[in-house]
CSV table of C-alpha atoms and ligand atoms in Angstrom, one decimal:
chain,number,residue,atom,x,y,z
Q,18,UNK,CA,-46.2,11.0,9.1
Q,19,UNK,CA,-45.0,7.7,10.4
Q,20,UNK,CA,-43.8,5.1,7.9
Q,21,UNK,CA,-44.5,2.3,10.4
Q,22,UNK,CA,-47.3,1.2,12.7
Q,23,UNK,CA,-47.5,2.5,16.3
Q,24,UNK,CA,-46.2,-0.9,17.5
Q,25,UNK,CA,-43.0,-0.6,15.4
Q,26,UNK,CA,-42.5,3.1,16.3
Q,27,UNK,CA,-42.8,2.2,20.0
Q,28,UNK,CA,-40.2,-0.5,19.4
Q,29,UNK,CA,-37.9,2.0,17.7
Q,30,UNK,CA,-38.1,4.4,20.7
Q,31,UNK,CA,-37.3,1.7,23.1
Q,32,UNK,CA,-34.4,0.5,21.0
Q,33,UNK,CA,-32.9,4.0,20.7
Q,34,UNK,CA,-33.2,4.5,24.5
Q,35,UNK,CA,-31.1,1.3,25.1
Q,36,UNK,CA,-28.7,2.1,22.2
Q,37,UNK,CA,-27.7,5.7,23.1
Q,38,UNK,CA,-25.4,4.8,26.0
Q,39,UNK,CA,-23.7,2.2,23.9
Q,40,UNK,CA,-23.0,4.7,21.1
Q,41,UNK,CA,-20.6,6.7,23.3
Q,42,UNK,CA,-17.7,4.2,23.0
Q,43,UNK,CA,-18.2,4.0,19.2
Q,44,UNK,CA,-18.0,7.8,19.0
Q,45,UNK,CA,-14.7,7.8,21.0
Q,46,UNK,CA,-13.1,5.3,18.6
Q,47,UNK,CA,-14.4,7.2,15.6
Q,48,UNK,CA,-12.9,10.5,17.0
Q,49,UNK,CA,-9.6,8.8,17.7
Q,50,UNK,CA,-9.4,7.3,14.2
Q,51,UNK,CA,-10.5,10.6,12.5
Q,52,UNK,CA,-7.6,12.3,14.3
Q,53,UNK,CA,-5.2,9.6,13.1
Q,54,UNK,CA,-6.4,10.1,9.5
Q,55,UNK,CA,-6.1,13.9,9.7
Q,56,UNK,CA,-2.6,13.6,11.2
Q,57,UNK,CA,-1.5,11.2,8.4
Q,58,UNK,CA,-2.9,13.6,5.7
Q,59,UNK,CA,-1.1,16.5,7.3
Q,60,UNK,CA,2.2,14.6,7.7
Q,61,UNK,CA,2.1,13.6,4.0
Q,62,UNK,CA,1.0,17.1,2.8
Q,63,UNK,CA,-2.2,16.0,1.0
Q,64,UNK,CA,-3.3,18.6,-1.6
Q,65,UNK,CA,-5.9,18.8,-4.3
Q,66,UNK,CA,-3.4,18.3,-7.1
Q,67,UNK,CA,-2.9,14.6,-6.0
Q,68,UNK,CA,-6.5,13.8,-6.8
Q,69,UNK,CA,-6.2,13.5,-10.6
Q,70,UNK,CA,-6.3,10.4,-12.7
Q,71,UNK,CA,-3.3,9.1,-14.6
Q,72,UNK,CA,-2.8,6.9,-17.7
Q,73,UNK,CA,-0.7,4.2,-19.2
Q,74,UNK,CA,2.0,2.6,-17.0
Q,75,UNK,CA,1.3,5.1,-14.2
Q,76,UNK,CA,5.0,5.7,-13.5
Q,77,UNK,CA,5.6,8.3,-10.8
Q,78,UNK,CA,1.9,8.6,-10.0
Q,79,UNK,CA,2.3,10.9,-6.9
Q,80,UNK,CA,-1.4,10.7,-5.9
Q,81,UNK,CA,-1.2,6.9,-5.7
Q,82,UNK,CA,2.2,6.9,-4.0
Q,83,UNK,CA,1.2,9.5,-1.4
Q,84,UNK,CA,-2.1,7.7,-0.6
Q,85,UNK,CA,-0.1,4.5,0.1
Q,86,UNK,CA,2.2,6.4,2.4
Q,87,UNK,CA,-0.8,7.7,4.3
Q,88,UNK,CA,-2.2,4.2,4.5
Q,89,UNK,CA,1.1,2.8,5.8
Q,90,UNK,CA,1.2,5.4,8.6
Q,91,UNK,CA,-2.4,4.6,9.6
Q,92,UNK,CA,-1.8,0.9,9.7
Q,93,UNK,CA,1.4,1.3,11.7
Q,94,UNK,CA,3.1,-0.5,8.8
Q,95,UNK,CA,6.2,0.1,6.7
Q,96,UNK,CA,4.5,0.0,3.4
Q,97,UNK,CA,1.1,-0.3,1.8
Q,98,UNK,CA,-0.3,-1.1,-1.6
Q,99,UNK,CA,-3.8,0.5,-2.2
Q,100,UNK,CA,-5.1,-0.1,-5.6
Q,101,UNK,CA,-8.3,-0.2,-7.6
Q,102,UNK,CA,-6.5,-2.9,-9.7
Q,103,UNK,CA,-7.3,-5.4,-6.9
Q,104,UNK,CA,-10.7,-6.6,-8.1
Q,105,UNK,CA,-11.8,-7.5,-4.6
Q,106,UNK,CA,-10.6,-8.3,-1.1
Q,107,UNK,CA,-10.0,-11.9,-2.1
Q,108,UNK,CA,-7.7,-10.8,-4.9
Q,109,UNK,CA,-5.6,-8.8,-2.4
Q,110,UNK,CA,-5.5,-11.6,0.1
Q,111,UNK,CA,-4.6,-14.1,-2.7
Q,112,UNK,CA,-1.7,-11.8,-3.9
Q,113,UNK,CA,-0.2,-12.1,-0.4
Q,114,UNK,CA,-0.5,-15.9,-0.3
Q,115,UNK,CA,0.8,-16.5,-3.8
Q,116,UNK,CA,3.4,-13.8,-3.5
Q,117,UNK,CA,4.9,-15.3,-0.3
Q,118,UNK,CA,4.3,-19.1,-0.5
Q,119,UNK,CA,6.4,-21.4,-2.6
Q,120,UNK,CA,6.0,-25.2,-3.3
Q,121,UNK,CA,6.8,-27.1,-0.2
Q,122,UNK,CA,5.8,-24.3,2.2
Q,123,UNK,CA,2.9,-24.7,4.6
Q,124,UNK,CA,0.1,-22.3,5.4
Q,125,UNK,CA,-1.4,-22.7,8.9
Q,126,UNK,CA,-4.8,-21.1,9.6
Q,127,UNK,CA,-5.1,-20.2,13.3
Q,128,UNK,CA,-8.8,-19.4,13.0
Q,129,UNK,CA,-10.3,-22.6,11.7
Q,130,UNK,CA,-11.8,-22.9,8.2
Q,131,UNK,CA,-11.4,-19.5,6.5
Q,132,UNK,CA,-14.0,-17.4,4.6
Q,133,UNK,CA,-15.7,-19.1,1.6
Q,134,UNK,CA,-13.7,-17.3,-1.1
Q,135,UNK,CA,-10.4,-18.1,0.7
Q,136,UNK,CA,-11.3,-21.8,0.7
Q,137,UNK,CA,-11.2,-21.8,-3.1
Q,138,UNK,CA,-7.9,-19.8,-3.1
Q,139,UNK,CA,-6.4,-22.5,-0.8
Q,140,UNK,CA,-8.1,-25.4,-2.6
Q,141,UNK,CA,-8.3,-27.7,0.4
Q,142,UNK,CA,-12.1,-28.1,1.0
Q,143,UNK,CA,-12.9,-27.3,-2.6
Q,144,UNK,CA,-10.7,-28.5,-5.5
Q,145,UNK,CA,-10.0,-25.4,-7.6
Q,146,UNK,CA,-7.7,-25.1,-10.6
Q,147,UNK,CA,-4.9,-22.8,-9.9
Q,148,UNK,CA,-5.2,-23.0,-6.1
Q,149,UNK,CA,-2.3,-22.9,-3.6
Q,150,UNK,CA,-2.6,-26.7,-3.0
Q,151,UNK,CA,-2.3,-27.3,-6.7
Q,152,UNK,CA,0.9,-25.3,-6.7
Q,153,UNK,CA,2.4,-27.5,-4.1
Q,154,UNK,CA,1.7,-25.6,-0.9
Q,155,UNK,CA,0.4,-27.6,2.1
Q,156,UNK,CA,-2.3,-26.5,4.4
Q,157,UNK,CA,-3.4,-27.1,8.0
Q,158,UNK,CA,-5.9,-25.4,10.2
Q,159,UNK,CA,-6.4,-25.2,14.0
Q,160,UNK,CA,-10.1,-25.2,15.0
Q,161,UNK,CA,-11.1,-22.3,17.2
Q,162,UNK,CA,-12.3,-22.8,20.7
Q,163,UNK,CA,-15.4,-21.0,22.1
Q,164,UNK,CA,-13.0,-18.6,23.7
Q,165,UNK,CA,-11.1,-17.8,20.5
Q,166,UNK,CA,-7.8,-19.0,19.0
Q,167,UNK,CA,-6.4,-22.2,20.6
Q,168,UNK,CA,-3.1,-20.6,21.7
Q,169,UNK,CA,-2.0,-23.8,23.5
Q,170,UNK,CA,-2.3,-25.8,20.3
Q,171,UNK,CA,-0.1,-23.5,18.1
Q,172,UNK,CA,3.3,-25.0,19.1
Q,173,UNK,CA,2.1,-28.5,18.1
Q,174,UNK,CA,1.1,-27.4,14.7
Q,175,UNK,CA,4.2,-25.4,13.7
Q,176,UNK,CA,6.6,-27.2,11.4
Q,177,UNK,CA,10.0,-26.2,9.9
Q,178,UNK,CA,8.2,-25.4,6.7
Q,179,UNK,CA,5.3,-23.4,8.2
Q,180,UNK,CA,5.8,-20.1,6.3
Q,181,UNK,CA,2.6,-18.2,7.0
Q,182,UNK,CA,0.1,-18.2,10.0
Q,183,UNK,CA,-3.2,-16.9,8.7
Q,184,UNK,CA,-5.6,-15.1,11.1
Q,185,UNK,CA,-9.1,-14.0,10.0
Q,186,UNK,CA,-10.2,-11.1,12.1
Q,187,UNK,CA,-13.9,-11.1,11.2
Q,188,UNK,CA,-16.5,-13.8,11.9
Q,189,UNK,CA,-17.2,-13.9,8.1
Q,190,UNK,CA,-20.3,-16.0,7.7
Q,191,UNK,CA,-19.8,-18.1,10.7
Q,192,UNK,CA,-21.0,-17.8,14.3
Q,193,UNK,CA,-17.6,-17.6,15.9
Q,194,UNK,CA,-16.4,-14.4,17.6
Q,195,UNK,CA,-14.3,-11.9,15.6
Q,196,UNK,CA,-10.7,-11.5,16.9
Q,197,UNK,CA,-10.0,-8.4,19.0
Q,198,UNK,CA,-6.7,-6.5,18.4
Q,199,UNK,CA,-5.3,-7.9,21.7
Q,200,UNK,CA,-6.1,-11.5,20.7
Q,201,UNK,CA,-4.4,-10.9,17.4
Q,202,UNK,CA,-1.4,-9.5,19.2
Q,203,UNK,CA,-1.3,-12.5,21.6
Q,204,UNK,CA,-1.5,-15.0,18.8
Q,205,UNK,CA,1.3,-13.3,16.8
Q,206,UNK,CA,3.5,-13.3,19.9
Q,207,UNK,CA,2.9,-17.0,20.4
Q,208,UNK,CA,3.8,-17.7,16.8
Q,209,UNK,CA,7.0,-15.6,17.0
Q,210,UNK,CA,8.0,-17.2,20.4
Q,211,UNK,CA,8.1,-20.7,18.7
Q,212,UNK,CA,9.0,-19.7,15.1
Q,213,UNK,CA,10.3,-16.1,14.7
Q,214,UNK,CA,10.5,-16.5,10.9
Q,215,UNK,CA,6.8,-17.5,10.5
Q,216,UNK,CA,4.9,-14.7,8.8
Q,217,UNK,CA,1.7,-13.5,10.7
Q,218,UNK,CA,-0.9,-12.6,8.1
Q,219,UNK,CA,-4.3,-11.1,9.0
Q,220,UNK,CA,-7.4,-11.1,6.8
Q,221,UNK,CA,-8.6,-7.7,8.1
Q,222,UNK,CA,-11.9,-7.6,6.1
Q,223,UNK,CA,-14.7,-5.9,8.0
Q,224,UNK,CA,-12.3,-5.0,10.9
Q,225,UNK,CA,-10.8,-1.6,9.7
Q,226,UNK,CA,-11.5,1.3,12.1
Q,227,UNK,CA,-13.6,-0.8,14.4
Q,228,UNK,CA,-10.9,-0.4,17.0
Q,229,UNK,CA,-8.2,2.3,17.5
Q,230,UNK,CA,-5.4,0.2,16.0
Q,231,UNK,CA,-5.0,-2.1,13.1
Q,232,UNK,CA,-3.4,-5.6,13.3
Q,233,UNK,CA,-0.1,-4.5,11.7
Q,234,UNK,CA,0.3,-2.0,14.6
Q,235,UNK,CA,-0.1,-4.9,17.0
Q,236,UNK,CA,2.3,-7.6,15.9
Q,237,UNK,CA,1.0,-8.8,12.5
Q,238,UNK,CA,3.6,-8.8,9.7
Q,239,UNK,CA,1.1,-8.2,6.9
Q,240,UNK,CA,-2.6,-7.8,6.3
Q,241,UNK,CA,-5.1,-7.3,3.5
Q,242,UNK,CA,-8.6,-6.3,2.9
Q,243,UNK,CA,-11.2,-4.8,0.5
Q,244,UNK,CA,-11.9,-1.1,-0.4
Q,245,UNK,CA,-15.6,-1.7,-0.9
Q,246,UNK,CA,-15.9,-2.6,2.8
Q,247,UNK,CA,-14.9,-0.4,5.8
Q,248,UNK,CA,-11.8,1.6,4.6
Q,249,UNK,CA,-13.3,2.8,1.4
Q,250,UNK,CA,-15.9,4.8,3.4
Q,251,UNK,CA,-18.6,4.0,0.8
Q,252,UNK,CA,-16.8,6.2,-1.8
Q,253,UNK,CA,-14.0,3.9,-3.2
Q,254,UNK,CA,-15.4,2.5,-6.4
Q,255,UNK,CA,-13.5,-0.8,-6.3
Q,256,UNK,CA,-10.2,-2.2,-5.0
Q,257,UNK,CA,-8.2,-3.7,-2.2
Q,258,UNK,CA,-5.2,-3.0,0.0
Q,259,UNK,CA,-2.2,-4.8,1.5
Q,260,UNK,CA,-0.1,-3.3,4.3
Q,261,UNK,CA,2.9,-4.6,6.3
Q,262,UNK,CA,6.7,-5.1,6.2
Q,263,UNK,CA,8.3,-3.7,3.1
Q,264,UNK,CA,9.9,-6.9,1.8
Q,265,UNK,CA,6.5,-8.8,2.2
Q,266,UNK,CA,4.4,-6.1,0.6
Q,267,UNK,CA,6.9,-6.0,-2.3
Q,268,UNK,CA,6.7,-9.8,-2.8
Q,269,UNK,CA,2.9,-9.5,-2.9
Q,270,UNK,CA,3.1,-6.6,-5.3
Q,271,UNK,CA,4.9,-8.9,-7.8
Q,272,UNK,CA,1.8,-11.0,-7.9
Q,273,UNK,CA,-0.5,-8.0,-8.5
Q,274,UNK,CA,1.7,-6.9,-11.5
Q,275,UNK,CA,4.8,-8.8,-12.4
Q,276,UNK,CA,8.2,-9.6,-10.8
Q,277,UNK,CA,10.4,-6.6,-11.2
Q,278,UNK,CA,7.5,-4.2,-11.7
Q,279,UNK,CA,5.6,-4.5,-8.4
Q,280,UNK,CA,3.9,-1.3,-7.1
Q,281,UNK,CA,5.8,1.1,-9.4
Q,282,UNK,CA,3.2,0.6,-12.1
Q,283,UNK,CA,-0.5,0.9,-12.1
Q,284,UNK,CA,-2.4,4.1,-13.3
Q,285,UNK,CA,-5.0,5.8,-11.2
Q,286,UNK,CA,-7.8,5.2,-13.7
Q,287,UNK,CA,-10.5,6.1,-11.1
Q,288,UNK,CA,-10.4,9.5,-9.5
Q,289,UNK,CA,-8.0,9.1,-6.5
Q,290,UNK,CA,-10.1,11.7,-4.7
Q,291,UNK,CA,-12.6,8.9,-4.0
Q,292,UNK,CA,-9.9,6.8,-2.3
Q,293,UNK,CA,-8.7,9.8,-0.2
Q,294,UNK,CA,-12.1,11.1,0.6
Q,295,UNK,CA,-13.4,7.6,1.3
Q,296,UNK,CA,-10.5,7.1,3.7
Q,297,UNK,CA,-11.2,10.4,5.4
Q,298,UNK,CA,-14.9,9.4,5.9
Q,299,UNK,CA,-14.2,5.8,6.8
Q,300,UNK,CA,-13.9,6.1,10.6
Q,301,UNK,CA,-17.3,7.9,10.7
Q,302,UNK,CA,-18.9,5.6,8.2
Q,303,UNK,CA,-17.7,2.5,10.2
Q,304,UNK,CA,-19.2,4.1,13.3
Q,305,UNK,CA,-22.5,4.6,11.5
Q,306,UNK,CA,-22.5,0.9,10.5
Q,307,UNK,CA,-21.6,-0.2,14.1
Q,308,UNK,CA,-24.5,1.9,15.5
Q,309,UNK,CA,-26.8,0.3,12.9
Q,310,UNK,CA,-25.6,-3.2,14.0
Q,311,UNK,CA,-26.3,-2.3,17.7
Q,312,UNK,CA,-29.7,-0.9,16.7
Q,313,UNK,CA,-30.5,-4.2,15.0
Q,314,UNK,CA,-29.2,-6.3,17.9
Q,315,UNK,CA,-31.3,-4.5,20.4
Q,316,UNK,CA,-34.5,-4.5,18.3
Q,317,UNK,CA,-34.3,-8.1,17.4
Q,318,UNK,CA,-33.4,-9.0,21.0
Q,319,UNK,CA,-36.6,-7.2,22.1
Q,320,UNK,CA,-38.5,-9.2,19.5
Q,321,UNK,CA,-37.1,-12.4,21.1
Q,322,UNK,CA,-34.5,-13.5,18.6
Q,323,UNK,CA,-31.0,-14.7,19.3
Q,324,UNK,CA,-28.4,-12.1,18.2
Q,325,UNK,CA,-24.7,-12.4,17.8
Q,326,UNK,CA,-22.9,-10.4,19.0
Q,327,UNK,CA,-25.2,-9.5,21.9
Q,328,UNK,CA,-25.9,-5.7,21.7
Q,329,UNK,CA,-23.6,-4.8,24.6
Q,330,UNK,CA,-20.7,-7.1,23.6
Q,331,UNK,CA,-17.4,-5.5,22.4
Q,332,UNK,CA,-17.2,-5.5,18.6
Q,333,UNK,CA,-14.3,-6.2,16.4
Q,334,UNK,CA,-16.1,-6.3,13.0
Q,335,UNK,CA,-19.2,-4.7,11.6
Q,336,UNK,CA,-21.3,-7.9,11.1
Q,337,UNK,CA,-24.5,-8.5,13.1
Q,338,UNK,CA,-25.9,-12.0,12.9
Q,339,UNK,CA,-29.5,-12.6,13.8
Q,340,UNK,CA,-30.9,-16.1,14.2
Q,341,UNK,CA,-34.4,-15.9,12.6
Q,342,UNK,CA,-35.3,-19.6,12.7
Q,343,UNK,CA,-37.1,-20.1,9.4
Q,344,UNK,CA,-36.4,-19.6,5.7
Q,345,UNK,CA,-39.6,-17.6,5.3
Q,346,UNK,CA,-38.4,-15.1,7.9
Q,347,UNK,CA,-35.0,-14.7,6.2
Q,348,UNK,CA,-36.9,-13.9,2.9
Q,349,UNK,CA,-39.2,-11.4,4.7
Q,350,UNK,CA,-36.2,-9.7,6.4
Q,351,UNK,CA,-34.4,-9.2,3.1
Q,352,UNK,CA,-37.5,-8.0,1.3
Q,353,UNK,CA,-38.4,-5.6,4.1
Q,354,UNK,CA,-34.8,-4.2,4.2
Q,355,UNK,CA,-34.6,-3.9,0.4
Q,356,UNK,CA,-37.7,-1.6,0.4
Q,357,UNK,CA,-35.7,1.0,2.3
Q,358,UNK,CA,-32.6,0.9,0.0
Q,359,UNK,CA,-31.7,4.0,-2.0
Q,360,UNK,CA,-31.1,1.8,-5.1
Q,361,UNK,CA,-33.4,-1.0,-6.4
Q,362,UNK,CA,-36.0,-0.4,-3.7
Q,363,UNK,CA,-38.6,-1.7,-6.1
Q,364,UNK,CA,-36.9,-5.1,-6.4
Q,365,UNK,CA,-38.0,-8.1,-4.3
Q,366,UNK,CA,-35.0,-10.3,-3.4
Q,367,UNK,CA,-35.6,-14.1,-3.6
Q,368,UNK,CA,-33.4,-17.0,-2.7
Q,369,UNK,CA,-31.2,-18.4,-5.4
Q,370,UNK,CA,-28.2,-20.6,-6.1
Q,371,UNK,CA,-24.7,-19.1,-5.6
Q,372,UNK,CA,-21.3,-20.4,-6.9
Q,373,UNK,CA,-19.5,-22.0,-4.0
Q,374,UNK,CA,-22.5,-22.5,-1.8
Q,375,UNK,CA,-24.5,-25.8,-1.5
Q,376,UNK,CA,-27.6,-24.1,-0.1
Q,377,UNK,CA,-29.7,-21.4,-1.7
Q,378,UNK,CA,-28.7,-17.9,-0.6
Q,379,UNK,CA,-30.8,-14.8,-0.1
Q,380,UNK,CA,-29.3,-11.3,-0.3
Q,381,UNK,CA,-30.6,-7.7,0.1
Q,382,UNK,CA,-28.5,-4.7,-0.8
Q,383,UNK,CA,-29.5,-1.8,-2.9
Q,384,UNK,CA,-26.1,-0.3,-3.0
Q,385,UNK,CA,-24.5,2.5,-5.1
Q,386,UNK,CA,-21.3,0.5,-5.5
Q,387,UNK,CA,-22.1,-3.1,-6.8
Q,388,UNK,CA,-21.8,-5.6,-3.9
Q,389,UNK,CA,-20.5,-3.0,-1.5
Q,390,UNK,CA,-21.0,-4.3,2.1
Q,391,UNK,CA,-20.1,-1.1,3.9
Q,392,UNK,CA,-23.4,0.0,2.5
Q,393,UNK,CA,-26.5,-1.5,4.2
Q,394,UNK,CA,-26.8,-5.2,3.1
Q,395,UNK,CA,-27.9,-8.5,4.5
Q,396,UNK,CA,-27.5,-12.1,3.3
Q,397,UNK,CA,-27.3,-15.7,4.4
Q,398,UNK,CA,-27.5,-19.3,3.2
Q,399,UNK,CA,-31.0,-20.8,3.7
Q,400,UNK,CA,-30.0,-23.5,6.1
Q,401,UNK,CA,-30.8,-24.2,9.8
Q,402,UNK,CA,-30.7,-22.3,12.1
Q,403,UNK,CA,-31.5,-19.7,9.5
Q,404,UNK,CA,-29.2,-16.9,10.3
Q,405,UNK,CA,-29.2,-13.6,8.5
Q,406,UNK,CA,-26.0,-11.6,8.5
Q,407,UNK,CA,-26.5,-7.8,8.4
Q,408,UNK,CA,-23.7,-5.3,7.8
Q,409,UNK,CA,-23.0,-1.8,6.7
Q,410,UNK,CA,-25.0,1.4,6.5
Q,411,UNK,CA,-23.5,4.7,5.4
Q,412,UNK,CA,-25.8,6.5,7.8
Q,413,UNK,CA,-27.5,5.4,11.0
Q,414,UNK,CA,-30.8,7.0,9.8
Q,415,UNK,CA,-30.8,4.7,6.8
Q,416,UNK,CA,-29.7,1.6,8.7
Q,417,UNK,CA,-32.5,2.2,11.3
Q,418,UNK,CA,-35.2,2.5,8.6
Q,419,UNK,CA,-34.0,-0.6,6.8
Q,420,UNK,CA,-33.9,-2.6,10.0
Q,421,UNK,CA,-37.4,-1.4,11.0
Q,422,UNK,CA,-38.5,-2.3,7.5
Q,423,UNK,CA,-37.1,-5.8,8.0
Q,424,UNK,CA,-38.8,-6.2,11.4
Q,425,UNK,CA,-42.1,-4.9,10.0
Q,426,UNK,CA,-42.0,-7.5,7.2
Q,427,UNK,CA,-41.5,-10.3,9.7
Q,428,UNK,CA,-44.2,-9.1,12.1
Q,429,UNK,CA,-46.7,-8.8,9.2
Q,430,UNK,CA,-45.9,-12.3,7.7
H,23,PLP,C1,-15.4,-10.0,2.4
H,23,PLP,C2,-14.3,-10.9,2.9
H,23,PLP,C3,-13.3,-11.4,2.1
H,23,PLP,C4,-13.1,-11.0,0.7
H,23,PLP,O1,-14.2,-10.9,0.0
H,23,PLP,P1,-14.3,-10.1,-1.4
H,23,PLP,O2,-15.8,-10.2,-1.6
H,23,PLP,O3,-13.5,-10.8,-2.3
H,23,PLP,O4,-13.9,-8.7,-1.1
H,23,PLP,C5,-12.3,-12.2,2.7
H,23,PLP,N1,-12.4,-12.5,4.0
H,23,PLP,C6,-13.4,-12.1,4.8
H,23,PLP,C7,-13.5,-12.4,6.3
H,23,PLP,C8,-14.4,-11.2,4.3
H,23,PLP,O5,-15.4,-10.7,5.1
């Protein structure tokens, strides 16, 4: 029995025909990253006894310590901090900024205005109690060009007190392109050429395992991200990570816990098996999400909508933007997608206000982990040109059904 009309099923067949050849490159990256994960697990002798929970201070928590050693190897970094005590990606990113910046230091964003939650951490565009600006840090940003980072402008922005250069890999909720690993590498080299002591810090959210190397293996000094996005593989129940040079990760760890304590404390209250197994699955799950994004890009391209990235463009994050052109279509898209969620399929998403946004926001996402965006989800602020941002999908089968549901809802408006 078909769930959808003949028209939609014909569209699905056509979409899959165009998609299949594009899946080959994604499979190659997933195979390469799976091999890398297995090698790191073997090198660090991962065994079942490491998967238990611990209590109290969490001194000598070997499961936690071994997981961090595996992560450091995977990231091409000296050290990693991988903790469920990070409440989100923003928390991990903020620990790096507050851990490394002191009053009088300057933070320079190379990728224009950062992601919404980072704007409140910085406190430039939005006045926030406890922000970096409030603590005496200064901030500048270099607008991006249509081609990416404005490399030629970097030298002119660097000052003697520029302590950190911030690079956001993903597009976030904007229409700019995500950064490729080679662009990150070139920007870090340009920074170091003019100011070798400036720290290159990458917001790696949504980028993990999309390519065969991570930013810290390509010139970045430190990076951070969320465990309920790509690298948690859909299993990590919460958390974030930081990876990079030892002295920098240590400074950030004093913000997560306290000066002197750092990463030595922190019990594994959640089953660390979920973090290990999620990491093992992550390359495959990211590939599933990327295939879902390509499926959506082709299908909505066939329906005549503008998509970003275009279906055959190289990808460096898992986000697919689709310009729908009207608020009604954004609502229909989300309601159609939600009907094919494993959780809360009976719920009809409606636009509503969101802290930090001036426009109403609509969101679809019936996820097992609250707010997880490696699981199939879509959202966007209701403002022209009415773009929906789609990401995640633990299986291509589910992503395809959800996307067909979204298309069906729009066609039947
Ligand atoms: C998701 C994300 C973050 C952090 O968001 P959390 O919801 O706090 O995990 C930061 N930067 C970018 C680009 C992101 O996509």
